[in-house]
PDB file of C-alpha atoms in Angstrom:
ATOM      1  CA  LEU A   1       1.198  -8.296 -37.497  1.00  0.00           C
ATOM      2  CA  MET A   2      -2.282  -7.548 -37.552  1.00  0.00           C
ATOM      3  CA  ALA A   3      -3.443 -10.855 -38.543  1.00  0.00           C
ATOM      4  CA  ALA A   4      -1.153 -12.567 -36.022  1.00  0.00           C
ATOM      5  CA  PHE A   5      -2.484 -10.148 -32.906  1.00  0.00           C
ATOM      6  CA  VAL A   6      -6.220 -10.547 -33.828  1.00  0.00           C
ATOM      7  CA  LEU A   7      -5.761 -14.265 -33.536  1.00  0.00           C
ATOM      8  CA  LEU A   8      -3.828 -13.830 -30.162  1.00  0.00           C
ATOM      9  CA  GLY A   9      -6.783 -11.801 -29.247  1.00  0.00           C
ATOM     10  CA  GLY A  10      -9.187 -14.274 -30.161  1.00  0.00           C
ATOM     11  CA  PHE A  11      -7.554 -17.266 -28.500  1.00  0.00           C
ATOM     12  CA  THR A  12      -7.176 -15.277 -25.086  1.00  0.00           C
ATOM     13  CA  ILE A  13     -10.500 -13.014 -24.416  1.00  0.00           C
ATOM     14  CA  GLY A  14     -11.988 -13.368 -27.272  1.00  0.00           C
ATOM     15  CA  THR A  15     -13.700 -16.727 -26.474  1.00  0.00           C
ATOM     16  CA  ASN A  16     -15.748 -14.829 -23.765  1.00  0.00           C
ATOM     17  CA  VAL A  17     -17.551 -12.817 -26.730  1.00  0.00           C
ATOM     18  CA  VAL A  18     -17.862 -16.052 -28.610  1.00  0.00           C
ATOM     19  CA  GLU A  19     -19.772 -17.659 -25.779  1.00  0.00           C
ATOM     20  CA  THR A  20     -22.025 -14.831 -25.447  1.00  0.00           C
ATOM     21  CA  LEU A  21     -22.838 -14.013 -28.963  1.00  0.00           C
ATOM     22  CA  GLY A  22     -23.255 -18.228 -29.772  1.00  0.00           C
ATOM     23  CA  SER A  23     -25.477 -18.956 -26.871  1.00  0.00           C
ATOM     24  CA  GLY A  24     -26.234 -15.830 -24.837  1.00  0.00           C
ATOM     25  CA  PHE A  25     -28.843 -14.192 -26.673  1.00  0.00           C
ATOM     26  CA  VAL A  26     -30.117 -17.476 -27.952  1.00  0.00           C
ATOM     27  CA  PRO A  27     -29.877 -21.118 -26.772  1.00  0.00           C
ATOM     28  CA  ALA A  28     -26.944 -22.818 -28.970  1.00  0.00           C
ATOM     29  CA  THR A  29     -29.358 -25.667 -29.645  1.00  0.00           C
ATOM     30  CA  TYR A  30     -31.422 -23.397 -32.374  1.00  0.00           C
ATOM     31  CA  PHE A  31     -28.018 -22.610 -33.927  1.00  0.00           C
ATOM     32  CA  THR A  32     -28.584 -25.615 -36.650  1.00  0.00           C
ATOM     33  CA  PRO A  33     -26.451 -25.539 -39.625  1.00  0.00           C
ATOM     34  CA  VAL A  34     -29.119 -23.873 -41.935  1.00  0.00           C
ATOM     35  CA  ALA A  35     -29.919 -21.186 -39.109  1.00  0.00           C
ATOM     36  CA  SER A  36     -26.115 -20.432 -38.681  1.00  0.00           C
ATOM     37  CA  ILE A  37     -25.547 -20.189 -42.359  1.00  0.00           C
ATOM     38  CA  GLY A  38     -28.551 -17.691 -42.559  1.00  0.00           C
ATOM     39  CA  VAL A  39     -27.123 -15.505 -39.452  1.00  0.00           C
ATOM     40  CA  LEU A  40     -23.552 -15.258 -41.270  1.00  0.00           C
ATOM     41  CA  VAL A  41     -25.189 -14.377 -44.436  1.00  0.00           C
ATOM     42  CA  PHE A  42     -26.982 -11.354 -43.027  1.00  0.00           C
ATOM     43  CA  ILE A  43     -24.045 -10.305 -41.312  1.00  0.00           C
ATOM     44  CA  GLY A  44     -22.095 -10.442 -44.211  1.00  0.00           C
ATOM     45  CA  VAL A  45     -24.415  -8.566 -46.424  1.00  0.00           C
ATOM     46  CA  GLY A  46     -24.614  -5.730 -43.930  1.00  0.00           C
ATOM     47  CA  ILE A  47     -20.890  -5.368 -43.419  1.00  0.00           C
ATOM     48  CA  LEU A  48     -20.674  -5.516 -47.116  1.00  0.00           C
ATOM     49  CA  LEU A  49     -22.920  -2.837 -47.595  1.00  0.00           C
ATOM     50  CA  GLY A  50     -20.572  -0.937 -45.302  1.00  0.00           C
ATOM     51  CA  ASN A  51     -17.559  -1.110 -46.858  1.00  0.00           C
ATOM     52  CA  VAL A  52     -18.826  -0.705 -50.226  1.00  0.00           C
ATOM     53  CA  LEU A  53     -19.875   2.990 -48.786  1.00  0.00           C
ATOM     54  CA  ARG A  54     -16.479   3.324 -47.129  1.00  0.00           C
ATOM     55  CA  VAL A  55     -17.899   3.570 -43.850  1.00  0.00           C
ATOM     56  CA  SER A  56     -16.519   1.709 -40.712  1.00  0.00           C
ATOM     57  CA  THR A  57     -19.449  -0.377 -40.135  1.00  0.00           C
ATOM     58  CA  SER A  58     -20.297  -2.048 -36.646  1.00  0.00           C
ATOM     59  CA  THR A  59     -19.549  -5.858 -37.385  1.00  0.00           C
ATOM     60  CA  SER A  60     -20.672  -6.425 -33.739  1.00  0.00           C
ATOM     61  CA  GLN A  61     -24.116  -4.518 -34.288  1.00  0.00           C
ATOM     62  CA  THR A  62     -24.961  -6.434 -37.145  1.00  0.00           C
ATOM     63  CA  ALA A  63     -23.981  -9.627 -35.984  1.00  0.00           C
ATOM     64  CA  VAL A  64     -26.166  -9.031 -32.494  1.00  0.00           C
ATOM     65  CA  ALA A  65     -28.504  -7.578 -34.576  1.00  0.00           C
ATOM     66  CA  ALA A  66     -28.989 -10.740 -37.048  1.00  0.00           C
ATOM     67  CA  VAL A  67     -28.829 -13.194 -33.923  1.00  0.00           C
ATOM     68  CA  VAL A  68     -31.685 -10.931 -32.223  1.00  0.00           C
ATOM     69  CA  GLY A  69     -33.728 -11.297 -35.317  1.00  0.00           C
ATOM     70  CA  MET A  70     -33.734 -14.713 -35.440  1.00  0.00           C
ATOM     71  CA  GLY A  71     -34.244 -15.149 -31.673  1.00  0.00           C
ATOM     72  CA  ALA A  72     -37.046 -13.039 -31.992  1.00  0.00           C
ATOM     73  CA  ALA A  73     -38.747 -14.603 -34.798  1.00  0.00           C
ATOM     74  CA  LEU A  74     -38.557 -18.143 -33.035  1.00  0.00           C
ATOM     75  CA  GLY A  75     -39.625 -16.751 -29.736  1.00  0.00           C
ATOM     76  CA  VAL A  76     -36.541 -17.882 -27.752  1.00  0.00           C
ATOM     77  CA  LEU A  77     -34.778 -14.719 -27.369  1.00  0.00           C
ATOM     78  CA  ASP A  78     -33.157 -13.659 -24.168  1.00  0.00           C
ATOM     79  CA  TRP A  79     -33.960  -9.538 -23.534  1.00  0.00           C
ATOM     80  CA  ARG A  80     -32.140  -9.085 -20.906  1.00  0.00           C
ATOM     81  CA  THR A  81     -28.868 -10.000 -22.854  1.00  0.00           C
ATOM     82  CA  VAL A  82     -30.128  -8.064 -25.325  1.00  0.00           C
ATOM     83  CA  GLY A  83     -30.513  -4.847 -22.723  1.00  0.00           C
ATOM     84  CA  VAL A  84     -27.212  -5.325 -21.107  1.00  0.00           C
ATOM     85  CA  VAL A  85     -25.206  -5.513 -24.205  1.00  0.00           C
ATOM     86  CA  VAL A  86     -27.093  -2.446 -25.668  1.00  0.00           C
ATOM     87  CA  LEU A  87     -26.676  -0.540 -22.721  1.00  0.00           C
ATOM     88  CA  TRP A  88     -22.706  -1.084 -23.079  1.00  0.00           C
ATOM     89  CA  TRP A  89     -22.667  -0.084 -26.843  1.00  0.00           C
ATOM     90  CA  ILE A  90     -24.102   3.285 -25.521  1.00  0.00           C
ATOM     91  CA  LEU A  91     -21.999   3.898 -22.425  1.00  0.00           C
ATOM     92  CA  SER A  92     -18.605   2.671 -24.305  1.00  0.00           C
ATOM     93  CA  THR A  93     -19.464   4.945 -27.290  1.00  0.00           C
ATOM     94  CA  ILE A  94     -19.922   8.153 -24.971  1.00  0.00           C
ATOM     95  CA  LEU A  95     -17.098   7.054 -22.972  1.00  0.00           C
ATOM     96  CA  ALA A  96     -14.771   6.944 -25.993  1.00  0.00           C
ATOM     97  CA  PHE A  97     -16.124  10.183 -27.443  1.00  0.00           C
ATOM     98  CA  TRP A  98     -15.575  12.081 -24.371  1.00  0.00           C
ATOM     99  CA  VAL A  99     -12.248  10.912 -23.259  1.00  0.00           C
ATOM    100  CA  CYS A 100     -11.048  11.680 -26.330  1.00  0.00           C
ATOM    101  CA  ALA A 101     -12.731  14.982 -26.688  1.00  0.00           C
ATOM    102  CA  PHE A 102     -11.171  16.005 -23.454  1.00  0.00           C
ATOM    103  CA  VAL A 103      -7.789  15.012 -24.639  1.00  0.00           C
ATOM    104  CA  GLY A 104      -8.037  16.768 -27.973  1.00  0.00           C
ATOM    105  CA  ARG A 105      -9.545  20.000 -26.054  1.00  0.00           C
ATOM    106  CA  TYR A 106      -7.349  20.546 -23.156  1.00  0.00           C
ATOM    107  CA  LEU A 107      -4.259  17.960 -23.150  1.00  0.00           C
ATOM    108  CA  TYR A 108      -3.688  17.513 -27.016  1.00  0.00           C
ATOM    109  CA  ASP A 109      -0.880  19.726 -27.375  1.00  0.00           C
ATOM    110  CA  ALA A 110       0.765  18.675 -24.185  1.00  0.00           C
ATOM    111  CA  VAL A 111       0.593  14.796 -25.456  1.00  0.00           C
ATOM    112  CA  VAL A 112       1.982  15.718 -28.448  1.00  0.00           C
ATOM    113  CA  ALA A 113       5.001  18.056 -26.885  1.00  0.00           C
ATOM    114  CA  VAL A 114       6.088  14.711 -24.855  1.00  0.00           C
ATOM    115  CA  LEU A 115       5.542  12.243 -27.559  1.00  0.00           C
ATOM    116  CA  ASP A 116       7.371  14.417 -30.247  1.00  0.00           C
ATOM    117  CA  LEU A 117       7.768  11.725 -32.427  1.00  0.00           C
ATOM    118  CA  GLU A 118       8.348  13.001 -35.958  1.00  0.00           C
ATOM    119  CA  SER A 119      11.156  14.710 -34.530  1.00  0.00           C
ATOM    120  CA  ARG A 120      12.710  12.515 -32.470  1.00  0.00           C
ATOM    121  CA  ASN A 121      14.553   9.032 -33.575  1.00  0.00           C
ATOM    122  CA  THR A 122      12.685   7.152 -36.600  1.00  0.00           C
ATOM    123  CA  ARG A 123      13.337   3.848 -34.929  1.00  0.00           C
ATOM    124  CA  LEU A 124      11.433   5.077 -31.990  1.00  0.00           C
ATOM    125  CA  ALA A 125       8.472   6.117 -33.642  1.00  0.00           C
ATOM    126  CA  GLU A 126       8.477   3.083 -35.371  1.00  0.00           C
ATOM    127  CA  VAL A 127       8.435   1.113 -32.346  1.00  0.00           C
ATOM    128  CA  VAL A 128       5.576   3.045 -30.608  1.00  0.00           C
ATOM    129  CA  VAL A 129       3.510   2.893 -33.651  1.00  0.00           C
ATOM    130  CA  ILE A 130       3.657  -0.773 -34.536  1.00  0.00           C
ATOM    131  CA  GLY A 131       3.220  -1.518 -30.637  1.00  0.00           C
ATOM    132  CA  ILE A 132       0.037   0.542 -30.457  1.00  0.00           C
ATOM    133  CA  SER A 133      -1.033  -1.125 -33.852  1.00  0.00           C
ATOM    134  CA  CYS A 134      -0.440  -4.613 -32.222  1.00  0.00           C
ATOM    135  CA  TYR A 135      -2.521  -3.951 -29.290  1.00  0.00           C
ATOM    136  CA  MET A 136      -5.347  -2.424 -31.562  1.00  0.00           C
ATOM    137  CA  ALA A 137      -5.430  -5.744 -33.446  1.00  0.00           C
ATOM    138  CA  PHE A 138      -5.296  -7.722 -30.043  1.00  0.00           C
ATOM    139  CA  SER A 139      -8.527  -5.949 -29.244  1.00  0.00           C
ATOM    140  CA  ALA A 140      -9.886  -6.151 -32.827  1.00  0.00           C
ATOM    141  CA  GLY A 141      -9.475 -10.243 -32.331  1.00  0.00           C
ATOM    142  CA  ALA A 142     -10.888 -10.097 -29.009  1.00  0.00           C
ATOM    143  CA  SER A 143     -13.909  -8.564 -29.867  1.00  0.00           C
ATOM    144  CA  ASN A 144     -14.655  -9.298 -33.705  1.00  0.00           C
ATOM    145  CA  VAL A 145     -13.654 -13.067 -34.305  1.00  0.00           C
ATOM    146  CA  ALA A 146     -16.929 -14.068 -32.586  1.00  0.00           C
ATOM    147  CA  ASN A 147     -19.073 -12.262 -35.312  1.00  0.00           C
ATOM    148  CA  ALA A 148     -17.563 -14.288 -37.765  1.00  0.00           C
ATOM    149  CA  VAL A 149     -17.658 -18.201 -36.093  1.00  0.00           C
ATOM    150  CA  ALA A 150     -20.093 -17.499 -32.751  1.00  0.00           C
ATOM    151  CA  PRO A 151     -23.221 -19.222 -34.544  1.00  0.00           C
ATOM    152  CA  LEU A 152     -21.207 -22.153 -35.703  1.00  0.00           C
ATOM    153  CA  VAL A 153     -18.980 -22.583 -32.352  1.00  0.00           C
ATOM    154  CA  GLY A 154     -22.776 -22.569 -30.549  1.00  0.00           C
ATOM    155  CA  SER A 155     -23.956 -24.939 -32.839  1.00  0.00           C
ATOM    156  CA  GLY A 156     -21.367 -27.403 -32.499  1.00  0.00           C
ATOM    157  CA  GLN A 157     -20.124 -27.220 -36.197  1.00  0.00           C
ATOM    158  CA  PHE A 158     -16.781 -26.090 -35.385  1.00  0.00           C
ATOM    159  CA  GLY A 159     -14.817 -26.632 -31.837  1.00  0.00           C
ATOM    160  CA  MET A 160     -13.820 -23.132 -30.031  1.00  0.00           C
ATOM    161  CA  VAL A 161     -10.195 -23.252 -31.010  1.00  0.00           C
ATOM    162  CA  THR A 162     -10.840 -24.116 -34.698  1.00  0.00           C
ATOM    163  CA  GLY A 163     -13.724 -21.368 -34.959  1.00  0.00           C
ATOM    164  CA  VAL A 164     -11.423 -18.684 -33.564  1.00  0.00           C
ATOM    165  CA  ALA A 165      -8.507 -19.759 -35.864  1.00  0.00           C
ATOM    166  CA  LEU A 166     -10.937 -19.615 -38.806  1.00  0.00           C
ATOM    167  CA  GLY A 167     -12.437 -16.488 -37.797  1.00  0.00           C
ATOM    168  CA  GLY A 168      -8.841 -14.824 -37.356  1.00  0.00           C
ATOM    169  CA  VAL A 169      -7.608 -15.976 -40.715  1.00  0.00           C
ATOM    170  CA  ALA A 170     -10.902 -14.507 -42.401  1.00  0.00           C
ATOM    171  CA  ILE A 171     -10.157 -11.202 -40.571  1.00  0.00           C
ATOM    172  CA  GLY A 172      -6.809 -10.710 -41.906  1.00  0.00           C
ATOM    173  CA  ALA A 173      -7.837 -11.850 -45.564  1.00  0.00           C
ATOM    174  CA  GLY A 174     -10.718  -9.208 -45.543  1.00  0.00           C
ATOM    175  CA  ALA A 175      -8.570  -6.423 -44.068  1.00  0.00           C
ATOM    176  CA  PHE A 176      -6.047  -7.053 -47.240  1.00  0.00           C
ATOM    177  CA  ALA A 177      -9.066  -7.208 -49.632  1.00  0.00           C
ATOM    178  CA  LEU A 178     -11.747  -4.109 -48.453  1.00  0.00           C
ATOM    179  CA  GLY A 179      -9.629  -2.532 -45.682  1.00  0.00           C
ATOM    180  CA  PRO A 180      -7.870   0.095 -47.690  1.00  0.00           C
ATOM    181  CA  ARG A 181     -11.569   1.435 -48.390  1.00  0.00           C
ATOM    182  CA  THR A 182     -12.323   1.933 -45.025  1.00  0.00           C
ATOM    183  CA  MET A 183      -9.093   3.132 -43.872  1.00  0.00           C
ATOM    184  CA  GLU A 184      -9.451   6.456 -46.117  1.00  0.00           C
ATOM    185  CA  THR A 185     -12.724   7.370 -44.496  1.00  0.00           C
ATOM    186  CA  VAL A 186     -11.500   7.012 -40.978  1.00  0.00           C
ATOM    187  CA  GLY A 187      -8.112   7.939 -41.216  1.00  0.00           C
ATOM    188  CA  GLU A 188      -8.889  11.135 -43.574  1.00  0.00           C
ATOM    189  CA  ASP A 189     -12.131  12.291 -44.005  1.00  0.00           C
ATOM    190  CA  ILE A 190     -13.451  12.833 -40.576  1.00  0.00           C
ATOM    191  CA  THR A 191     -10.495  15.051 -39.262  1.00  0.00           C
ATOM    192  CA  ASP A 192      -6.987  15.695 -39.823  1.00  0.00           C
ATOM    193  CA  LEU A 193      -5.248  13.318 -37.902  1.00  0.00           C
ATOM    194  CA  SER A 194      -1.540  13.524 -36.868  1.00  0.00           C
ATOM    195  CA  LEU A 195       0.676  10.561 -35.879  1.00  0.00           C
ATOM    196  CA  GLU A 196       0.140  11.511 -32.206  1.00  0.00           C
ATOM    197  CA  ALA A 197      -3.764  11.825 -32.592  1.00  0.00           C
ATOM    198  CA  SER A 198      -3.904   8.515 -34.391  1.00  0.00           C
ATOM    199  CA  LEU A 199      -1.973   6.997 -31.592  1.00  0.00           C
ATOM    200  CA  ILE A 200      -4.304   8.382 -28.939  1.00  0.00           C
ATOM    201  CA  ALA A 201      -7.364   7.328 -30.613  1.00  0.00           C
ATOM    202  CA  GLU A 202      -6.150   3.763 -31.047  1.00  0.00           C
ATOM    203  CA  THR A 203      -5.130   3.543 -27.319  1.00  0.00           C
ATOM    204  CA  ILE A 204      -8.189   4.590 -25.735  1.00  0.00           C
ATOM    205  CA  ALA A 205     -10.428   2.642 -28.461  1.00  0.00           C
ATOM    206  CA  ALA A 206      -8.385  -0.351 -27.915  1.00  0.00           C
ATOM    207  CA  SER A 207      -8.677  -0.631 -24.070  1.00  0.00           C
ATOM    208  CA  VAL A 208     -12.386   0.155 -24.029  1.00  0.00           C
ATOM    209  CA  LEU A 209     -12.985  -2.825 -26.483  1.00  0.00           C
ATOM    210  CA  THR A 210     -10.541  -5.097 -24.750  1.00  0.00           C
ATOM    211  CA  GLY A 211     -12.005  -4.314 -21.357  1.00  0.00           C
ATOM    212  CA  LEU A 212     -15.540  -5.044 -22.734  1.00  0.00           C
ATOM    213  CA  SER A 213     -14.367  -8.089 -24.415  1.00  0.00           C
ATOM    214  CA  TRP A 214     -13.164  -9.707 -21.300  1.00  0.00           C
ATOM    215  CA  ALA A 215     -16.521  -9.078 -19.866  1.00  0.00           C
ATOM    216  CA  GLY A 216     -17.974 -11.156 -22.749  1.00  0.00           C
ATOM    217  CA  ILE A 217     -19.626  -7.911 -24.293  1.00  0.00           C
ATOM    218  CA  PRO A 218     -19.588  -8.117 -28.179  1.00  0.00           C
ATOM    219  CA  ALA A 219     -18.833  -4.512 -28.706  1.00  0.00           C
ATOM    220  CA  SER A 220     -18.343  -2.734 -32.157  1.00  0.00           C
ATOM    221  CA  LEU A 221     -14.500  -1.880 -32.913  1.00  0.00           C
ATOM    222  CA  ALA A 222     -15.555   0.266 -35.766  1.00  0.00           C
ATOM    223  CA  VAL A 223     -17.953   2.573 -33.676  1.00  0.00           C
ATOM    224  CA  VAL A 224     -15.835   2.853 -30.585  1.00  0.00           C
ATOM    225  CA  LEU A 225     -12.655   3.897 -32.641  1.00  0.00           C
ATOM    226  CA  THR A 226     -14.765   6.302 -34.997  1.00  0.00           C
ATOM    227  CA  ALA A 227     -16.083   7.739 -31.814  1.00  0.00           C
ATOM    228  CA  CYS A 228     -12.426   8.161 -30.867  1.00  0.00           C
ATOM    229  CA  VAL A 229     -11.359  10.049 -33.873  1.00  0.00           C
ATOM    230  CA  ILE A 230     -14.735  12.266 -33.941  1.00  0.00           C
ATOM    231  CA  GLY A 231     -14.282  13.205 -30.319  1.00  0.00           C
ATOM    232  CA  LEU A 232     -10.782  13.971 -30.871  1.00  0.00           C
ATOM    233  CA  GLY A 233     -11.498  16.209 -33.836  1.00  0.00           C
ATOM    234  CA  TRP A 234     -14.291  17.631 -31.988  1.00  0.00           C
ATOM    235  CA  GLY A 235     -12.092  18.296 -29.015  1.00  0.00           C
ATOM    236  CA  ARG A 236      -9.564  19.727 -31.064  1.00  0.00           C
ATOM    237  CA  ALA A 237     -11.880  21.923 -32.899  1.00  0.00           C
ATOM    238  CA  SER A 238     -13.976  23.136 -30.498  1.00  0.00           C
ATOM    239  CA  ARG A 239     -11.221  24.785 -28.263  1.00  0.00           C
ATOM    240  CA  ARG A 240      -7.498  23.495 -28.917  1.00  0.00           C
ATOM    241  CA  VAL A 241      -6.275  25.480 -26.009  1.00  0.00           C
ATOM    242  CA  PRO A 242      -4.355  24.156 -22.834  1.00  0.00           C
ATOM    243  CA  LEU A 243      -6.205  23.404 -19.521  1.00  0.00           C
ATOM    244  CA  PRO A 244      -4.313  26.113 -17.419  1.00  0.00           C
ATOM    245  CA  ALA A 245      -5.245  28.760 -19.919  1.00  0.00           C
ATOM    246  CA  VAL A 246      -8.925  28.041 -19.511  1.00  0.00           C
ATOM    247  CA  VAL A 247      -8.989  27.942 -15.535  1.00  0.00           C
ATOM    248  CA  ARG A 248      -6.754  31.060 -15.154  1.00  0.00           C
ATOM    249  CA  PRO A 249      -8.664  34.096 -14.121  1.00  0.00           C
ATOM    250  CA  GLU A 250      -7.826  36.285 -17.315  1.00  0.00           C
ATOM    251  CA  GLY A 251      -8.946  33.457 -19.796  1.00  0.00           C
ATOM    252  CA  LEU A 252      -7.757  33.151 -23.192  1.00  0.00           C
ATOM    253  CA  THR A 253      -5.070  35.262 -24.858  1.00  0.00           C
ATOM    254  CA  ASP A 254      -5.843  36.922 -28.378  1.00  0.00           C
ATOM    255  CA  ARG A 255      -3.477  34.343 -29.685  1.00  0.00           C
ATOM    256  CA  GLU A 256      -5.151  31.386 -28.212  1.00  0.00           C
ATOM    257  CA  GLU A 257      -8.629  32.775 -29.305  1.00  0.00           C
ATOM    258  CA  SER A 258      -7.463  32.999 -32.791  1.00  0.00           C
ATOM    259  CA  ALA A 259      -6.067  29.257 -32.716  1.00  0.00           C
ATOM    260  CA  TRP A 260      -9.083  28.139 -31.510  1.00  0.00           C
ATOM    261  CA  ALA A 261     -11.121  29.797 -34.131  1.00  0.00           C
ATOM    262  CA  GLY A 262      -9.027  28.473 -37.172  1.00  0.00           C
ATOM    263  CA  ASP A 263      -9.003  24.909 -35.459  1.00  0.00           C
ATOM    264  CA  GLN A 264     -13.014  24.779 -35.926  1.00  0.00           C
ATOM    265  CA  LEU A 265     -12.802  25.117 -39.804  1.00  0.00           C
ATOM    266  CA  ASP A 266      -9.901  22.797 -40.329  1.00  0.00           C
ATOM    267  CA  LEU A 267     -10.221  19.907 -37.684  1.00  0.00           C
ATOM    268  CA  PHE A 268     -13.726  18.373 -37.694  1.00  0.00           C
ATOM    269  CA  ASN A 269     -15.856  17.433 -40.881  1.00  0.00           C
ATOM    270  CA  PRO A 270     -19.625  17.152 -39.808  1.00  0.00           C
ATOM    271  CA  GLY A 271     -20.845  15.792 -43.191  1.00  0.00           C
ATOM    272  CA  THR A 272     -18.799  12.722 -42.875  1.00  0.00           C
ATOM    273  CA  THR A 273     -19.728  12.230 -39.230  1.00  0.00           C
ATOM    274  CA  LYS A 274     -23.473  12.400 -40.166  1.00  0.00           C
ATOM    275  CA  ARG A 275     -22.929   9.675 -42.830  1.00  0.00           C
ATOM    276  CA  ILE A 276     -21.017   7.569 -40.405  1.00  0.00           C
ATOM    277  CA  VAL A 277     -23.617   7.610 -37.710  1.00  0.00           C
ATOM    278  CA  VAL A 278     -26.442   7.181 -40.007  1.00  0.00           C
ATOM    279  CA  THR A 279     -24.537   3.709 -41.475  1.00  0.00           C
ATOM    280  CA  TRP A 280     -24.062   3.003 -37.784  1.00  0.00           C
ATOM    281  CA  ILE A 281     -27.678   2.943 -37.117  1.00  0.00           C
ATOM    282  CA  ALA A 282     -29.109   1.355 -40.660  1.00  0.00           C
ATOM    283  CA  THR A 283     -26.573  -1.578 -41.020  1.00  0.00           C
ATOM    284  CA  PRO A 284     -27.584  -3.143 -37.951  1.00  0.00           C
ATOM    285  CA  THR A 285     -31.092  -2.518 -38.241  1.00  0.00           C
ATOM    286  CA  VAL A 286     -31.453  -3.667 -41.614  1.00  0.00           C
ATOM    287  CA  ALA A 287     -29.674  -6.780 -40.767  1.00  0.00           C
ATOM    288  CA  GLY A 288     -32.168  -7.397 -37.647  1.00  0.00           C
ATOM    289  CA  VAL A 289     -35.374  -6.813 -39.727  1.00  0.00           C
ATOM    290  CA  VAL A 290     -34.319  -9.046 -42.637  1.00  0.00           C
ATOM    291  CA  ALA A 291     -33.138 -11.631 -40.128  1.00  0.00           C
ATOM    292  CA  PHE A 292     -36.511 -11.633 -38.567  1.00  0.00           C
ATOM    293  CA  GLY A 293     -38.405 -11.941 -41.975  1.00  0.00           C
ATOM    294  CA  ALA A 294     -36.331 -14.411 -43.243  1.00  0.00           C
ATOM    295  CA  PHE A 295     -36.503 -16.549 -39.854  1.00  0.00           C
ATOM    296  CA  GLU A 296     -40.135 -15.991 -39.559  1.00  0.00           C
ATOM    297  CA  ALA A 297     -40.853 -17.339 -42.914  1.00  0.00           C
ATOM    298  CA  ALA A 298     -38.395 -20.249 -42.674  1.00  0.00           C
ATOM    299  CA  GLN A 299     -40.258 -21.242 -39.436  1.00  0.00           C
ATOM    300  CA  HIS A 300     -43.352 -21.235 -40.927  1.00  0.00           C
ATOM    301  CA  LEU A 301     -42.106 -23.068 -43.770  1.00  0.00           C
ATOM    302  CA  ARG A 302     -40.403 -25.455 -41.612  1.00  0.00           C
ATOM    303  CA  LEU A 303     -37.008 -24.966 -43.318  1.00  0.00           C
ATOM    304  CA  LEU A 304     -34.473 -24.618 -40.195  1.00  0.00           C
ATOM    305  CA  GLY A 305     -34.749 -28.651 -39.465  1.00  0.00           C
TER     306      GLY A 305
END
């Protein structure tokens, strides 16, 4: 199901991201076969490092960093596109975090009470979980297929349809091979995720990613989803009380104060969060610097063709 909806997302709105990454930062003519292979190698090494460290690394940020390193080394980088994309990275991460933090802090218990999936009909819970997971996979395909094939499509080595199909199949294969390691970190180490909490985080993250992909912005599924998980966990840990209880004149009851204090100890892991944020910064930085150095050397040695 995940692989099928990744392909669907790639074929529908993912083509917008392919165009941006394949020709928006660097003119497509500079993506020679050698240059395309070099960019993809740097992307792959960066993502592999994140998976080995069991951290949900940003594929999009690593891909953009590699392309930016190449463009800067060759002197053909469109800095305006870089600025727009980086701005949307920051805004989307902040938006995802605070929306989920607000839900976790003020609305979480109400959402759980309305959904009540674990005590209702099992078939209903299955349908809801599968539906939202497919929506998440759709947004993943729309955003991340470009990371795998944009340089090859931009250089004309593959057509758009062939490239998207190849990228979707590769994402599915990678999920089966290395995905479980990252699932453990995102699903268990950051915060205590209930079924309802997982659905909230995935719905908000998928909506943010789908909107950015429609606009052609190569945004990070890993960063946005993890920001949602962190935001939800922090919101629940900081004050898991209903919004009406906060605004009423008498304030919180003793029971609500006790629940809030207990949640702070159990629902949020700052250590894991710091490790993830450091990896978010380090992985694309390394990819960009290595790509810049490699393409600078290749240009002097006339290896790019």
